[in-house]
PDB file of C-alpha atoms in Angstrom:
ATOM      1  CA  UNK A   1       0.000   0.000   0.000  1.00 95.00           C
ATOM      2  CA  UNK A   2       1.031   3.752  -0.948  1.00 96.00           C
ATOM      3  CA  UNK A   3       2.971   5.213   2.250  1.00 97.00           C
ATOM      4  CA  UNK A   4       4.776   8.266   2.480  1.00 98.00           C
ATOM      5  CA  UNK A   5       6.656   9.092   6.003  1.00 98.00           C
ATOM      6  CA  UNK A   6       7.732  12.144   7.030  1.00 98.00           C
ATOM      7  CA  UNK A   7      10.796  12.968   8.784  1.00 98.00           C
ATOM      8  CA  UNK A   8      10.257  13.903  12.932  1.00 98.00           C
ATOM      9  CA  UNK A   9       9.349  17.417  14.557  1.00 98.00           C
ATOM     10  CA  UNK A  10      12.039  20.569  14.725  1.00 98.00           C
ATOM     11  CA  UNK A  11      12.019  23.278  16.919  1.00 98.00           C
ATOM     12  CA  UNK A  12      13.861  26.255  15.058  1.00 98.00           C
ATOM     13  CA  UNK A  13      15.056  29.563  15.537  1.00 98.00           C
ATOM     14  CA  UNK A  14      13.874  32.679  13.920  1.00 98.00           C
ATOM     15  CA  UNK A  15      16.068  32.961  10.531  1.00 97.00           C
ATOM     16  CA  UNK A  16      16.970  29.593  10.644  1.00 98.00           C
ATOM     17  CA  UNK A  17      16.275  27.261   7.628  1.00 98.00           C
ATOM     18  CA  UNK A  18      14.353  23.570   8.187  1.00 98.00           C
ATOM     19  CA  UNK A  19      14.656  20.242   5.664  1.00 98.00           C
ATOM     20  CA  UNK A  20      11.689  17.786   6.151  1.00 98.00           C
ATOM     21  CA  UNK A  21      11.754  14.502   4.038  1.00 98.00           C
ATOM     22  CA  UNK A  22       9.054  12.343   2.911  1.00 98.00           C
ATOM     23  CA  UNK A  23       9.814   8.244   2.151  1.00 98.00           C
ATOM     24  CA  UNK A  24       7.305   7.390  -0.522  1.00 98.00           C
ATOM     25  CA  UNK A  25       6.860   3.285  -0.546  1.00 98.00           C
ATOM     26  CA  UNK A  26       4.539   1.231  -2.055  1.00 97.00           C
ATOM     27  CA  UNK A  27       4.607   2.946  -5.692  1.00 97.00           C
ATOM     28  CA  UNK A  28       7.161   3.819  -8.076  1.00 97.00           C
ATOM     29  CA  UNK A  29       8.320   7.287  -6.871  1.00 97.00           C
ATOM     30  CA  UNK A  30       9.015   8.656 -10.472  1.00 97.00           C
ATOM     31  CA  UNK A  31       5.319   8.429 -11.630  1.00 96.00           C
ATOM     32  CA  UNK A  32       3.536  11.021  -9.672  1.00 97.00           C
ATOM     33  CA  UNK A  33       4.252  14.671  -8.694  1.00 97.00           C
ATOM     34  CA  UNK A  34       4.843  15.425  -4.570  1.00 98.00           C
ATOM     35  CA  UNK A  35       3.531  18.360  -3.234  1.00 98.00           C
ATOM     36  CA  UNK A  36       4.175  19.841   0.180  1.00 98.00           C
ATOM     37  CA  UNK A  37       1.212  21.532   1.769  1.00 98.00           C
ATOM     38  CA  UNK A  38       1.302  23.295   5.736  1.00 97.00           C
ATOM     39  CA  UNK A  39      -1.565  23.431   7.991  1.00 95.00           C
ATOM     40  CA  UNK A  40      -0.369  26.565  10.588  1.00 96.00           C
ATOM     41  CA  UNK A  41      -2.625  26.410  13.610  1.00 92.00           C
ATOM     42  CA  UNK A  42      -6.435  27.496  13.398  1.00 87.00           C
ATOM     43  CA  UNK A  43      -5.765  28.278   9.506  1.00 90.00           C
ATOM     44  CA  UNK A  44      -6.692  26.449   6.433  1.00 93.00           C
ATOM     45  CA  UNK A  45      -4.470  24.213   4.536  1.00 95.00           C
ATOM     46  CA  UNK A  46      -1.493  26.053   2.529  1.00 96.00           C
ATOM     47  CA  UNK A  47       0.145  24.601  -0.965  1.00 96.00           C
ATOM     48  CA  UNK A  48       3.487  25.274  -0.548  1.00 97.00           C
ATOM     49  CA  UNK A  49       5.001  23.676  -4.069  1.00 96.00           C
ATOM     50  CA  UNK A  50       5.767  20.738  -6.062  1.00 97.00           C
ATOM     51  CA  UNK A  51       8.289  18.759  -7.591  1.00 97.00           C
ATOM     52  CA  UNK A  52       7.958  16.112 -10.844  1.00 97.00           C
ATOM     53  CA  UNK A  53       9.240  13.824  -9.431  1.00 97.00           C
ATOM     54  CA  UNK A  54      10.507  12.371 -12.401  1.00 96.00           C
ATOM     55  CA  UNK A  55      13.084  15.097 -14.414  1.00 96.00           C
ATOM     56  CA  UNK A  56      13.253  16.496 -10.490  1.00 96.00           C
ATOM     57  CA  UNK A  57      11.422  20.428 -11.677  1.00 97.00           C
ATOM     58  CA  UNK A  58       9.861  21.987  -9.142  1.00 96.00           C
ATOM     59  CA  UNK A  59       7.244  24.486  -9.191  1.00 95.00           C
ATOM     60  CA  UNK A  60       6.793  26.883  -6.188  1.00 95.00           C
ATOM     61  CA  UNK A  61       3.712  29.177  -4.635  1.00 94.00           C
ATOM     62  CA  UNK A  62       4.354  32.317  -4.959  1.00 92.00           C
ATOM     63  CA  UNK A  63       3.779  33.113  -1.288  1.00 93.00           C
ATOM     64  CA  UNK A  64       6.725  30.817  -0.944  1.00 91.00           C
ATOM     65  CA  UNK A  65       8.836  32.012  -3.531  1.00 84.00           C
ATOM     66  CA  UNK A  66      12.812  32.852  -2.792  1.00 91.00           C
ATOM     67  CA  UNK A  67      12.009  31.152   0.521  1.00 97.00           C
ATOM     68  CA  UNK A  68      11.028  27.472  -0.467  1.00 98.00           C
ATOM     69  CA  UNK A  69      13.393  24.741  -2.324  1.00 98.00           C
ATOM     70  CA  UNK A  70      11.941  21.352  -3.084  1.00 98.00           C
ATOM     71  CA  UNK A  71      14.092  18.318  -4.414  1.00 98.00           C
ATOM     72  CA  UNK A  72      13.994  14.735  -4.278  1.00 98.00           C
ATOM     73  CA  UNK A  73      16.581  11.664  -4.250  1.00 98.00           C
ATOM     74  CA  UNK A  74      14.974   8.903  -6.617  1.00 97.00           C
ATOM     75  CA  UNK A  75      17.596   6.425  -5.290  1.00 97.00           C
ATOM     76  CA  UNK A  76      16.022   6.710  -1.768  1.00 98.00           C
ATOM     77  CA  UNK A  77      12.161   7.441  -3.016  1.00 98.00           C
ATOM     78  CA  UNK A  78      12.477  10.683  -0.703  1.00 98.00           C
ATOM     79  CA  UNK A  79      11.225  14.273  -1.325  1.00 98.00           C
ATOM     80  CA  UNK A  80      12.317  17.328   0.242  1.00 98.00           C
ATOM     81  CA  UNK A  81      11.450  20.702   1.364  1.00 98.00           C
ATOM     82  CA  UNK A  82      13.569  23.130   2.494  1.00 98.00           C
ATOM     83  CA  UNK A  83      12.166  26.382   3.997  1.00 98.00           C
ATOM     84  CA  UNK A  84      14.352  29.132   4.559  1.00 98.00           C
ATOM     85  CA  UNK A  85      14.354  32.878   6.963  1.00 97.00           C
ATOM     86  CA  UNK A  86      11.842  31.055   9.182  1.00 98.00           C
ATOM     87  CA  UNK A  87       9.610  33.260  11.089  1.00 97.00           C
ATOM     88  CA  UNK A  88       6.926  32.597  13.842  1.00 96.00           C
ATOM     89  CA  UNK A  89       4.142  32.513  11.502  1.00 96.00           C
ATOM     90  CA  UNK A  90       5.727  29.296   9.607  1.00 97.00           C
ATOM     91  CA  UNK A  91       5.134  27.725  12.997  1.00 98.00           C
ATOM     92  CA  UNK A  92       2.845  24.813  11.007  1.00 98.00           C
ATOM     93  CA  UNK A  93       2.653  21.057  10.404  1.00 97.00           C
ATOM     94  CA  UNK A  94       3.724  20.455   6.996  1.00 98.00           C
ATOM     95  CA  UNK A  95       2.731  17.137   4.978  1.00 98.00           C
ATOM     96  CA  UNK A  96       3.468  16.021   1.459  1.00 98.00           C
ATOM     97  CA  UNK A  97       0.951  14.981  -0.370  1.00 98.00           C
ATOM     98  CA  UNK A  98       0.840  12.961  -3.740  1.00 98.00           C
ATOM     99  CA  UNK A  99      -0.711  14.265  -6.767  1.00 96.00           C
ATOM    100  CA  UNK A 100      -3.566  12.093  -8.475  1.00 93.00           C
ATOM    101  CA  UNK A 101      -5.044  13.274 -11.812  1.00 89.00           C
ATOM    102  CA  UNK A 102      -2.779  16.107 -12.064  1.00 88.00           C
ATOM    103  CA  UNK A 103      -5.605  18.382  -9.295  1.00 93.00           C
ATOM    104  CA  UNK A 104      -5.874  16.555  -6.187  1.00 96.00           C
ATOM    105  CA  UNK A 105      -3.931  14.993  -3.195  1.00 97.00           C
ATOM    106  CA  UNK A 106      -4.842  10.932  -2.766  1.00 96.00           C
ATOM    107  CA  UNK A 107      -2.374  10.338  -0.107  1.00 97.00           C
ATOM    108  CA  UNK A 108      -0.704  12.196   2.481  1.00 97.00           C
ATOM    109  CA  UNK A 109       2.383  11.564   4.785  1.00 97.00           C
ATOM    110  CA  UNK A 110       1.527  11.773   8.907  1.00 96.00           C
ATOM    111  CA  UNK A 111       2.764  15.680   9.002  1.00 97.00           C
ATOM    112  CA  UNK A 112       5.891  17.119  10.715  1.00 98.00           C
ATOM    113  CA  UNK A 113       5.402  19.794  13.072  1.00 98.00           C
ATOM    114  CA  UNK A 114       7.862  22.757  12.275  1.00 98.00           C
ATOM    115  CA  UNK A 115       7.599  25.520  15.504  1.00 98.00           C
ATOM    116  CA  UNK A 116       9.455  28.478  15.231  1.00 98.00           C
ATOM    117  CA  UNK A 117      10.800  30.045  18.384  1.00 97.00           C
ATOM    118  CA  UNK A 118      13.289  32.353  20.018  1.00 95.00           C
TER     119      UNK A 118
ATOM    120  CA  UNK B   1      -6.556  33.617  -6.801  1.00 85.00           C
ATOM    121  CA  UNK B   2      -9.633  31.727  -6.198  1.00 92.00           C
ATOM    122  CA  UNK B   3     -10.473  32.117  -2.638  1.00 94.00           C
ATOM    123  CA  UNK B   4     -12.347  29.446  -1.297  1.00 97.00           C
ATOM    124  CA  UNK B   5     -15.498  30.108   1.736  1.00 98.00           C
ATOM    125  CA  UNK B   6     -17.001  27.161   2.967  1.00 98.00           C
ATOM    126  CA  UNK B   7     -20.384  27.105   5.370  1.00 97.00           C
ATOM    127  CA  UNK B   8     -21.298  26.822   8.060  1.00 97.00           C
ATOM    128  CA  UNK B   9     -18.178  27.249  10.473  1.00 97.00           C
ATOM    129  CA  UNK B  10     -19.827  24.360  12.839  1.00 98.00           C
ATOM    130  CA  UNK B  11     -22.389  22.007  11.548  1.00 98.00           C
ATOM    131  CA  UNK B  12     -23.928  20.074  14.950  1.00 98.00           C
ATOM    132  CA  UNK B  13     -26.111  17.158  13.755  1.00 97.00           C
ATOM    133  CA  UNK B  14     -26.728  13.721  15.599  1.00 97.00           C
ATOM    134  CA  UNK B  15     -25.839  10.321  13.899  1.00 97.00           C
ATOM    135  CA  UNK B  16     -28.193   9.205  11.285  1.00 97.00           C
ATOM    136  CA  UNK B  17     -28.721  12.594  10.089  1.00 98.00           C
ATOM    137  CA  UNK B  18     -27.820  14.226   6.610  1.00 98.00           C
ATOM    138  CA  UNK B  19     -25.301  16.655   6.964  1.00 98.00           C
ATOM    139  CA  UNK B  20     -24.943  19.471   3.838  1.00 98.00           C
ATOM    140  CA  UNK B  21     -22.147  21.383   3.489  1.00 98.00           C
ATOM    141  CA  UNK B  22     -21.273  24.346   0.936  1.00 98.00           C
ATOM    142  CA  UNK B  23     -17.784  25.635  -0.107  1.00 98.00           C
ATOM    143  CA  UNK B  24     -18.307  28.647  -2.432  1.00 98.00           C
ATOM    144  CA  UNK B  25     -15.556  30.097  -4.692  1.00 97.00           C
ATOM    145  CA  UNK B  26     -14.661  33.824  -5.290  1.00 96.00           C
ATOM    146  CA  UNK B  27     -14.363  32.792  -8.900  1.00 94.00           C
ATOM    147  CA  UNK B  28     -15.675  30.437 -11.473  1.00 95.00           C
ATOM    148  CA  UNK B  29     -14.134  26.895 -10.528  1.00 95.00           C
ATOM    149  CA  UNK B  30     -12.060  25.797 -13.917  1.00 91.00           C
ATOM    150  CA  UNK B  31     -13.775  22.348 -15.412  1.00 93.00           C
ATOM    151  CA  UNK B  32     -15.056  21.864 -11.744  1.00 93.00           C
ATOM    152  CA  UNK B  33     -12.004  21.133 -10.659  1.00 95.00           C
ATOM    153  CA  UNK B  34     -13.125  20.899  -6.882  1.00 97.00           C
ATOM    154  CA  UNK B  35     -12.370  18.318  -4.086  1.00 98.00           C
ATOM    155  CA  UNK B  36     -13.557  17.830  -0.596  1.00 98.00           C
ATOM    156  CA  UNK B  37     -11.400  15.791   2.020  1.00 98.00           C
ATOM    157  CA  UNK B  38     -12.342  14.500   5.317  1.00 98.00           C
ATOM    158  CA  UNK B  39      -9.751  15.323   8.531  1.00 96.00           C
ATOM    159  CA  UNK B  40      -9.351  13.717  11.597  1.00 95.00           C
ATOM    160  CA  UNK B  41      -7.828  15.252  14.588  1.00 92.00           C
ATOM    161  CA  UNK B  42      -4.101  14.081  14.519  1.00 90.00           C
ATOM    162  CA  UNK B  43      -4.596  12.501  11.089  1.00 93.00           C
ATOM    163  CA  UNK B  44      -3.870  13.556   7.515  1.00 93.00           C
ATOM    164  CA  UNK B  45      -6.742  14.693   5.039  1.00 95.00           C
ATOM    165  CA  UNK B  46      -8.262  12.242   2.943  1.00 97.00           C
ATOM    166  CA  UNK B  47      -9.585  12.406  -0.509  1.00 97.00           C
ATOM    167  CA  UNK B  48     -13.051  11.864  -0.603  1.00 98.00           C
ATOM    168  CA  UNK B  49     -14.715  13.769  -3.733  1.00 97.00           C
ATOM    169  CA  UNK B  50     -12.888  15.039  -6.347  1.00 97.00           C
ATOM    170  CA  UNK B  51     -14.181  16.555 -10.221  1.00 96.00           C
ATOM    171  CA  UNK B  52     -16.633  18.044  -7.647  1.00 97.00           C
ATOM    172  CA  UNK B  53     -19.100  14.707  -7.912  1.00 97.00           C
ATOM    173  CA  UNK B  54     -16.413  11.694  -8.178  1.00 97.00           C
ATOM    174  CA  UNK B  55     -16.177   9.929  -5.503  1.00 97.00           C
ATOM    175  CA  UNK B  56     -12.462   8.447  -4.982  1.00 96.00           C
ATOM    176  CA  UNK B  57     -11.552   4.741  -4.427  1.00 94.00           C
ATOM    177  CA  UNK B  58     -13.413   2.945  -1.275  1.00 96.00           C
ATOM    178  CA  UNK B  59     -15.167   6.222  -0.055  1.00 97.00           C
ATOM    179  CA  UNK B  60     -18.726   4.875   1.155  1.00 97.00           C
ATOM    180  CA  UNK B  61     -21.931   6.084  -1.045  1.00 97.00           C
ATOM    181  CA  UNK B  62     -23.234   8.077   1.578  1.00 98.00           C
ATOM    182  CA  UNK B  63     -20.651  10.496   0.352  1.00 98.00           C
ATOM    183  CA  UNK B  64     -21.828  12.812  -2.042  1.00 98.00           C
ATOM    184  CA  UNK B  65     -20.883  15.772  -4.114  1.00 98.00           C
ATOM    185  CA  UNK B  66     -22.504  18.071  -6.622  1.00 98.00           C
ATOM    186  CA  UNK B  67     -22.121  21.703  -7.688  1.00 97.00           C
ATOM    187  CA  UNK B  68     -20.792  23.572 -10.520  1.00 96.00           C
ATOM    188  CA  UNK B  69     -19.172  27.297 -11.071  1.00 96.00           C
ATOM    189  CA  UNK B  70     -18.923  28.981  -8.026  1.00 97.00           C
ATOM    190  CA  UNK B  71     -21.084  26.807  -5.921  1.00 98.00           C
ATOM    191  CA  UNK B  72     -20.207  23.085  -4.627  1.00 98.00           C
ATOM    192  CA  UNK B  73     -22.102  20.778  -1.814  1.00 98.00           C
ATOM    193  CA  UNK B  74     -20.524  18.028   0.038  1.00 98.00           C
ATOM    194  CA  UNK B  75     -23.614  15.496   1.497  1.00 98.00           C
ATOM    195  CA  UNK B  76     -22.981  13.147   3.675  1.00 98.00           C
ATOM    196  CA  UNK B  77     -26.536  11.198   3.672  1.00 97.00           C
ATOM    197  CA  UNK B  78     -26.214   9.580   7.153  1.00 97.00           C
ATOM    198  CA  UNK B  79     -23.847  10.389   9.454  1.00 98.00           C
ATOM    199  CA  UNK B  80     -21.973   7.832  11.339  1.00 97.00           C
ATOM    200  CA  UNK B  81     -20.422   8.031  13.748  1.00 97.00           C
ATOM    201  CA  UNK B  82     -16.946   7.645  12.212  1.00 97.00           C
ATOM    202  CA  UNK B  83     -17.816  11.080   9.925  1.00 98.00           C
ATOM    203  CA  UNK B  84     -17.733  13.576  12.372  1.00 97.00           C
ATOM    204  CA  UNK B  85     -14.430  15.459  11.534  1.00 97.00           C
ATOM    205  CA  UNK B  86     -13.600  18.685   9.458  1.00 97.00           C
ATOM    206  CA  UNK B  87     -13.855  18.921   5.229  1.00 98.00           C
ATOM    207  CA  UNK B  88     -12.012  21.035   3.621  1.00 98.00           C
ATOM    208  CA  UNK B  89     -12.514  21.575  -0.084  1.00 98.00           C
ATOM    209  CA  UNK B  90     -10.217  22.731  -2.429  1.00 98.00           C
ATOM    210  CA  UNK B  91      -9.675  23.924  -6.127  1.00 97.00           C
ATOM    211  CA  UNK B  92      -6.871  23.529  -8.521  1.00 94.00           C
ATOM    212  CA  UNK B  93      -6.658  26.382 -11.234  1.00 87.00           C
ATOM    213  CA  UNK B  94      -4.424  28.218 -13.500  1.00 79.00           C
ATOM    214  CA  UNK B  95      -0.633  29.263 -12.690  1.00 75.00           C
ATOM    215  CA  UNK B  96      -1.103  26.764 -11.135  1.00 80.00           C
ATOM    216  CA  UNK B  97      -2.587  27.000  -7.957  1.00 87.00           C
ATOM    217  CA  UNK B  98      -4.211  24.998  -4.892  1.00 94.00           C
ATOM    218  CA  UNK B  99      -6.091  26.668  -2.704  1.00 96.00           C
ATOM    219  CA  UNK B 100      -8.108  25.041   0.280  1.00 97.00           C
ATOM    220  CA  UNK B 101     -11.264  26.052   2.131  1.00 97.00           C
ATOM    221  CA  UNK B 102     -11.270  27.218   6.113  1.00 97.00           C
ATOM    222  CA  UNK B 103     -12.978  24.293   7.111  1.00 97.00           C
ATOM    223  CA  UNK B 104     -16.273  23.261   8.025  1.00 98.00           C
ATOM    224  CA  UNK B 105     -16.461  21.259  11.653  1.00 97.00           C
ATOM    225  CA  UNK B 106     -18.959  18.238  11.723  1.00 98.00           C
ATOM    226  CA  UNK B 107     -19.672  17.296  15.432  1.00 96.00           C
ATOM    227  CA  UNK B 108     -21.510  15.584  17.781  1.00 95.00           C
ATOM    228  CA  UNK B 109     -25.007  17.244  19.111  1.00 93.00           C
TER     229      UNK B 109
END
């Protein structure tokens, strides 16, 4: 079955930079798109980017832009996201999520919880 | 950007009991691209709807979507008690873009 596991929870400082990973198993990495999507507390879910996972191209939100880098490592079926300048308000859990039919998310990894604080 | 409202905030309804909820979009939805997704305190979301009337693999009957445009429905005919959580819906458009609905609340009366 399709899992995708997320790396554990970071505390950060302000102006710091966090990596999370996501294992994908159960599927052949290559043939879907990951995106990464953040849920900050009481606010509504937040697409943060992409990347094909095949040629490794990634395509960013603009509210993330400058500030987000997403790659991937096909040998270990593992995506990444890298945020950068962290402030309080990227205080979130942040989940990849696999792309089905090129509009919607059909599975999801468990979440890591980034907090931000001095 | 297509912002996304959904209604109401808190929907309180006993098992057994059809529950409606509405997400409305500032904008025409493109091809109806609209899904909802159930979430479960301390879980992930989970695809329930999608092409705002489709349901997705091994999501029960009593799930139901409709809508078109600007305005979408998510019906859940009977609640059990395994559906009270929050739905979110969300749109995928041009640019491209994701966006996701505050949240509607199903819980216990």
């Amino acid at each position: 079955q399709v899992q995708l596991v997320q790396s554990g929870a970071e505390v950060k400082k302000p102006g710091a930079s966090v990596k999370v990973s996501c294992k994908a198993s159960g599927y052949t990495f290559t043939t879907y798109t990951m995106h990464w999507v953040r849920q900050a507390p009481g606010q509504r879910l937040e697409w943060m980017g992409w990347i094909n996972t095949g040629n490794g191209n990634p395509k960013y939100s603009q509210n993330f832009q400058g500030r987000v880098t997403i790659t991937r490592d096909t040998s270990a079926s593992t995506a990444y996201m890298e945020l950068s300048s962290l402030r309080s308000e990227d205080t979130a859990l942040y989940y990849c999520a696999r792309e089905w039919g090129g509009k919607y998310f059909d599975n999801w990894g468990q979440g890591t919880l980034v907090t931000v604080s001095s | 950007e297509i912002v996304l409202t959904q209604s109401p905030g808190t929907l309180s309804l006993s098992p057994g009991e059809r529950a409606t909820l509405s997400c409305r979009a500032s904008q025409s939805v493109s091809n109806n691209y609209l899904a909802w997704y159930q979430q479960k305190p301390g879980l992930a979301p989970r695809l329930l709807i999608y092409a705002a009337s489709s349901r997705a693999t091994g999501i029960p009957d009593r799930f139901s979507g409709s809508g078109s445009g600007t305005d979408f429905t998510l019906t859940i005919s009977r609640l059990e008690p395994e559906d009270f959580a929050v739905y979110y819906c969300q749109q995928y458009g041009s640019s491209p873009s994701f966006t996701f609905g505050p949240g509607t609340k199903v819980d216990v009366k």
